[in-house]
mmCIF file of C-alpha atoms in Angstrom:
data_model
loop_
_atom_site.group_PDB
_atom_site.id
_atom_site.type_symbol
_atom_site.label_atom_id
_atom_site.label_comp_id
_atom_site.label_asym_id
_atom_site.label_seq_id
_atom_site.Cartn_x
_atom_site.Cartn_y
_atom_site.Cartn_z
ATOM 1 C CA GLY U 1 -135.244 -195.460 -25.866
ATOM 2 C CA GLY U 2 -138.516 -197.254 -25.866
ATOM 3 C CA ILE U 3 -137.143 -200.695 -24.989
ATOM 4 C CA GLN U 4 -135.327 -199.443 -21.895
ATOM 5 C CA HIS U 5 -138.397 -197.423 -20.968
ATOM 6 C CA LEU U 6 -140.498 -200.589 -21.118
ATOM 7 C CA ALA U 7 -137.926 -202.780 -19.345
ATOM 8 C CA TRP U 8 -137.617 -200.472 -16.325
ATOM 9 C CA GLY U 9 -141.289 -199.962 -15.687
ATOM 10 C CA GLY U 10 -141.997 -196.791 -17.609
ATOM 11 C CA ASP U 11 -144.790 -198.620 -19.422
ATOM 12 C CA PRO U 12 -148.139 -198.056 -17.683
ATOM 13 C CA GLY U 13 -148.898 -201.761 -18.149
ATOM 14 C CA LYS U 14 -151.872 -203.582 -19.544
ATOM 15 C CA SER U 15 -155.255 -203.841 -17.931
ATOM 16 C CA LEU U 16 -157.375 -206.986 -17.803
ATOM 17 C CA ALA U 17 -160.831 -207.567 -16.300
ATOM 18 C CA VAL U 18 -161.546 -211.025 -14.854
ATOM 19 C CA GLY U 19 -164.826 -211.774 -13.084
ATOM 20 C CA GLY U 20 -165.581 -208.134 -12.416
ATOM 21 C CA THR U 21 -162.135 -207.481 -10.954
ATOM 22 C CA ARG U 22 -159.667 -205.349 -12.913
ATOM 23 C CA TYR U 23 -155.993 -206.380 -12.892
ATOM 24 C CA ARG U 24 -153.057 -204.362 -14.197
ATOM 25 C CA ASP U 25 -149.611 -205.706 -14.953
ATOM 26 C CA ALA U 26 -146.527 -203.538 -14.966
ATOM 27 C CA LEU U 27 -142.794 -204.018 -14.858
ATOM 28 C CA ARG U 28 -141.025 -202.347 -11.994
ATOM 29 C CA ARG U 29 -137.753 -202.530 -10.152
ATOM 30 C CA ILE U 30 -137.461 -204.780 -7.142
ATOM 31 C CA ARG U 31 -135.804 -203.434 -4.014
ATOM 32 C CA TYR U 32 -133.607 -205.686 -1.943
ATOM 33 C CA PRO U 33 -132.682 -204.415 1.515
ATOM 34 C CA MET U 34 -128.967 -204.493 2.302
ATOM 35 C CA PRO U 35 -127.664 -205.499 5.750
ATOM 36 C CA PHE U 36 -125.821 -202.168 6.025
ATOM 37 C CA THR U 37 -126.238 -198.545 4.997
ATOM 38 C CA VAL U 38 -123.991 -196.570 2.695
ATOM 39 C CA ARG U 39 -123.587 -192.801 2.931
ATOM 40 C CA LEU U 40 -121.568 -190.818 0.419
ATOM 41 C CA LEU U 41 -119.092 -188.527 2.186
ATOM 42 C CA GLU U 42 -117.015 -187.304 -0.742
ATOM 43 C CA PHE U 43 -116.824 -187.812 -4.494
ATOM 44 C CA LYS U 44 -113.787 -187.101 -6.704
ATOM 45 C CA LYS U 45 -113.444 -187.243 -10.468
ATOM 46 C CA GLU U 46 -110.256 -186.975 -12.522
ATOM 47 C CA THR U 47 -110.361 -186.440 -16.276
ATOM 48 C CA HIS U 48 -107.756 -187.061 -18.928
ATOM 49 C CA THR U 49 -105.834 -183.859 -19.628
ATOM 50 C CA GLY U 50 -107.614 -181.633 -22.126
ATOM 51 C CA THR U 51 -110.731 -183.836 -22.326
ATOM 52 C CA ALA U 52 -113.937 -184.456 -20.441
ATOM 53 C CA VAL U 53 -113.302 -188.221 -20.455
ATOM 54 C CA ALA U 54 -113.113 -189.702 -16.956
ATOM 55 C CA LYS U 55 -109.718 -191.059 -15.955
ATOM 56 C CA ASN U 56 -110.781 -192.049 -12.456
ATOM 57 C CA TYR U 57 -113.690 -191.461 -10.158
ATOM 58 C CA GLU U 58 -113.981 -192.503 -6.566
ATOM 59 C CA SER U 59 -116.334 -192.299 -3.651
ATOM 60 C CA LEU U 60 -115.489 -192.023 -0.006
ATOM 61 C CA VAL U 61 -118.392 -193.711 1.757
ATOM 62 C CA GLU U 62 -119.373 -194.504 5.307
ATOM 63 C CA ILE U 63 -120.576 -198.064 5.912
ATOM 64 C CA ARG U 64 -122.836 -198.550 8.919
ATOM 65 C CA GLY U 65 -124.008 -201.949 10.051
ATOM 66 C CA GLY U 66 -123.763 -204.319 12.964
ATOM 67 C CA GLY U 67 -123.255 -201.497 15.428
ATOM 68 C CA SER U 68 -120.106 -200.152 13.766
ATOM 69 C CA ALA U 69 -119.201 -197.539 11.186
ATOM 70 C CA ARG U 70 -116.169 -197.201 8.959
ATOM 71 C CA GLN U 71 -115.015 -195.152 6.009
ATOM 72 C CA VAL U 72 -114.065 -196.864 2.745
ATOM 73 C CA ARG U 73 -112.849 -195.625 -0.631
ATOM 74 C CA ILE U 74 -114.576 -197.250 -3.611
ATOM 75 C CA TYR U 75 -113.007 -196.470 -6.973
ATOM 76 C CA MET U 76 -112.634 -197.879 -10.454
ATOM 77 C CA ASN U 77 -111.498 -201.530 -10.346
ATOM 78 C CA HIS U 78 -111.355 -201.469 -6.515
ATOM 79 C CA PRO U 79 -114.772 -202.541 -5.211
ATOM 80 C CA LEU U 80 -115.986 -202.867 -1.647
ATOM 81 C CA ARG U 81 -116.855 -206.357 -0.457
ATOM 82 C CA GLU U 82 -119.208 -206.362 2.500
ATOM 83 C CA ALA U 83 -121.646 -208.953 3.878
ATOM 84 C CA GLY U 84 -121.573 -211.122 0.750
ATOM 85 C CA LEU U 85 -122.191 -208.138 -1.538
ATOM 86 C CA THR U 86 -119.773 -206.323 -3.829
ATOM 87 C CA LEU U 87 -120.173 -202.595 -4.450
ATOM 88 C CA TYR U 88 -118.525 -201.253 -7.602
ATOM 89 C CA GLN U 89 -117.956 -197.630 -8.536
ATOM 90 C CA SER U 90 -119.872 -197.885 -11.798
ATOM 91 C CA SER U 91 -120.637 -194.342 -12.833
ATOM 92 C CA TYR U 92 -121.133 -190.756 -11.820
ATOM 93 C CA GLY U 93 -123.429 -187.924 -12.733
ATOM 94 C CA GLU U 94 -123.421 -184.163 -12.839
ATOM 95 C CA ALA U 95 -126.572 -182.083 -12.682
ATOM 96 C CA ASP U 96 -127.258 -178.554 -11.465
ATOM 97 C CA GLY U 97 -123.606 -178.147 -10.469
ATOM 98 C CA ARG U 98 -123.743 -181.173 -8.163
ATOM 99 C CA GLU U 99 -121.938 -184.449 -8.630
ATOM 100 C CA SER U 100 -123.393 -187.814 -7.769
ATOM 101 C CA SER U 101 -121.965 -191.294 -7.503
ATOM 102 C CA THR U 102 -123.523 -194.490 -8.843
ATOM 103 C CA LEU U 103 -122.595 -197.744 -7.135
ATOM 104 C CA ALA U 104 -123.518 -201.107 -8.634
ATOM 105 C CA VAL U 105 -124.340 -203.772 -6.045
ATOM 106 C CA VAL U 106 -123.780 -207.421 -6.936
ATOM 107 C CA ARG U 107 -124.176 -210.645 -4.987
ATOM 108 C CA ASN U 108 -121.592 -213.006 -6.449
ATOM 109 C CA VAL U 109 -122.607 -216.517 -5.422
ATOM 110 C CA GLY U 110 -119.707 -218.057 -7.346
ATOM 111 C CA TRP U 111 -116.971 -216.085 -5.566
ATOM 112 C CA TRP U 112 -115.376 -219.311 -4.349
ATOM 113 C CA LEU U 113 -114.961 -220.913 -7.806
ATOM 114 C CA PRO U 114 -111.573 -219.314 -8.655
ATOM 115 C CA TYR U 115 -110.242 -220.386 -5.251
ATOM 116 C CA ALA U 116 -111.551 -223.946 -5.646
ATOM 117 C CA SER U 117 -110.145 -224.272 -9.160
ATOM 118 C CA SER U 118 -106.759 -222.924 -8.036
ATOM 119 C CA ALA U 119 -106.713 -225.436 -5.164
ATOM 120 C CA LEU U 120 -107.604 -228.244 -7.565
ATOM 121 C CA VAL U 121 -104.761 -227.280 -9.917
ATOM 122 C CA PHE U 122 -102.364 -227.037 -6.959
ATOM 123 C CA ILE U 123 -103.334 -230.513 -5.690
ATOM 124 C CA GLY U 124 -103.008 -231.944 -9.212
ATOM 125 C CA LEU U 125 -99.541 -230.436 -9.640
ATOM 126 C CA CYS U 126 -98.429 -231.745 -6.243
ATOM 127 C CA LEU U 127 -99.624 -235.245 -7.130
ATOM 128 C CA HIS U 128 -97.914 -235.038 -10.529
ATOM 129 C CA PHE U 129 -94.576 -233.893 -9.067
ATOM 130 C CA MET U 130 -94.730 -236.503 -6.284
ATOM 131 C CA LEU U 131 -95.370 -239.226 -8.870
ATOM 132 C CA MET U 132 -92.477 -237.999 -11.049
ATOM 133 C CA PHE U 133 -90.198 -237.819 -8.007
ATOM 134 C CA TYR U 134 -91.215 -241.347 -6.922
ATOM 135 C CA ARG U 135 -90.544 -242.751 -10.409
ATOM 136 C CA ARG U 136 -87.122 -241.090 -10.582
ATOM 137 C CA VAL U 137 -86.093 -242.338 -7.111
ATOM 138 C CA VAL U 138 -87.300 -245.900 -7.840
ATOM 139 C CA LYS U 139 -85.430 -245.932 -11.167
ATOM 140 C CA ARG U 140 -82.223 -244.681 -9.539
ATOM 141 C CA ASP U 141 -82.344 -246.906 -6.440
ATOM 142 C CA GLY U 142 -83.650 -249.957 -8.233
ATOM 143 C CA ALA U 143 -80.962 -249.973 -10.921
ATOM 144 C CA ASP U 144 -81.268 -252.633 -13.559
ATOM 145 C CA PRO U 145 -79.603 -255.773 -12.148
ATOM 146 C CA ALA U 146 -78.676 -256.855 -15.699
ATOM 147 C CA GLY U 147 -76.564 -253.708 -16.037
ATOM 148 C CA SER U 148 -74.463 -254.643 -12.987
ATOM 149 C CA ARG U 149 -73.160 -257.993 -14.440
ATOM 150 C CA SER U 150 -69.475 -258.407 -14.791
ATOM 151 C CA SER U 151 -68.022 -260.204 -17.775
#
C-alpha cells in the first residue's frame, strides 16, 4: 500500500527552495557492495501435496570471490554464511513462466553472543562442580574429630 510505497522511495519527495537553489528529498534504497558475487544456477520449489503452498524452496548458487568459485545450496532454514554475511532463502517469485529466487542478506554483528554465553555458562558450571567436589572431599577427609572419640 501507500506506506510501503513511501518507505521504499516510491514517493517523488518534497521540493524546497533555499537561496535560489532547489533541493528535493526522497527516500531510496541504499546499496551495499558485497565482497563476493552470487549467481543463481538452479532454483527448485516443492509444494505441499494438492496445494500451491510452498513446502521447500532452494537455490543452487555460485559464489565467486577472492579468486575462487564454489557452488552452494541455500534453502529454507539453511543459510549461507560468507565473509561476515548471512544469505537466507527468503522467498521466490513466478512471472511469465519463469521462477526467481529472493535471498535476504544480513550482517549479524552479534553472531558471537550465543557462543560467549555458552562459554560463560560452561565456566560457571565447572566452577560450581569443582567447589562442590572440594567441599565433599574436605568433609570426608577432615572428619569431625569429636565423632572419633572413644568412650
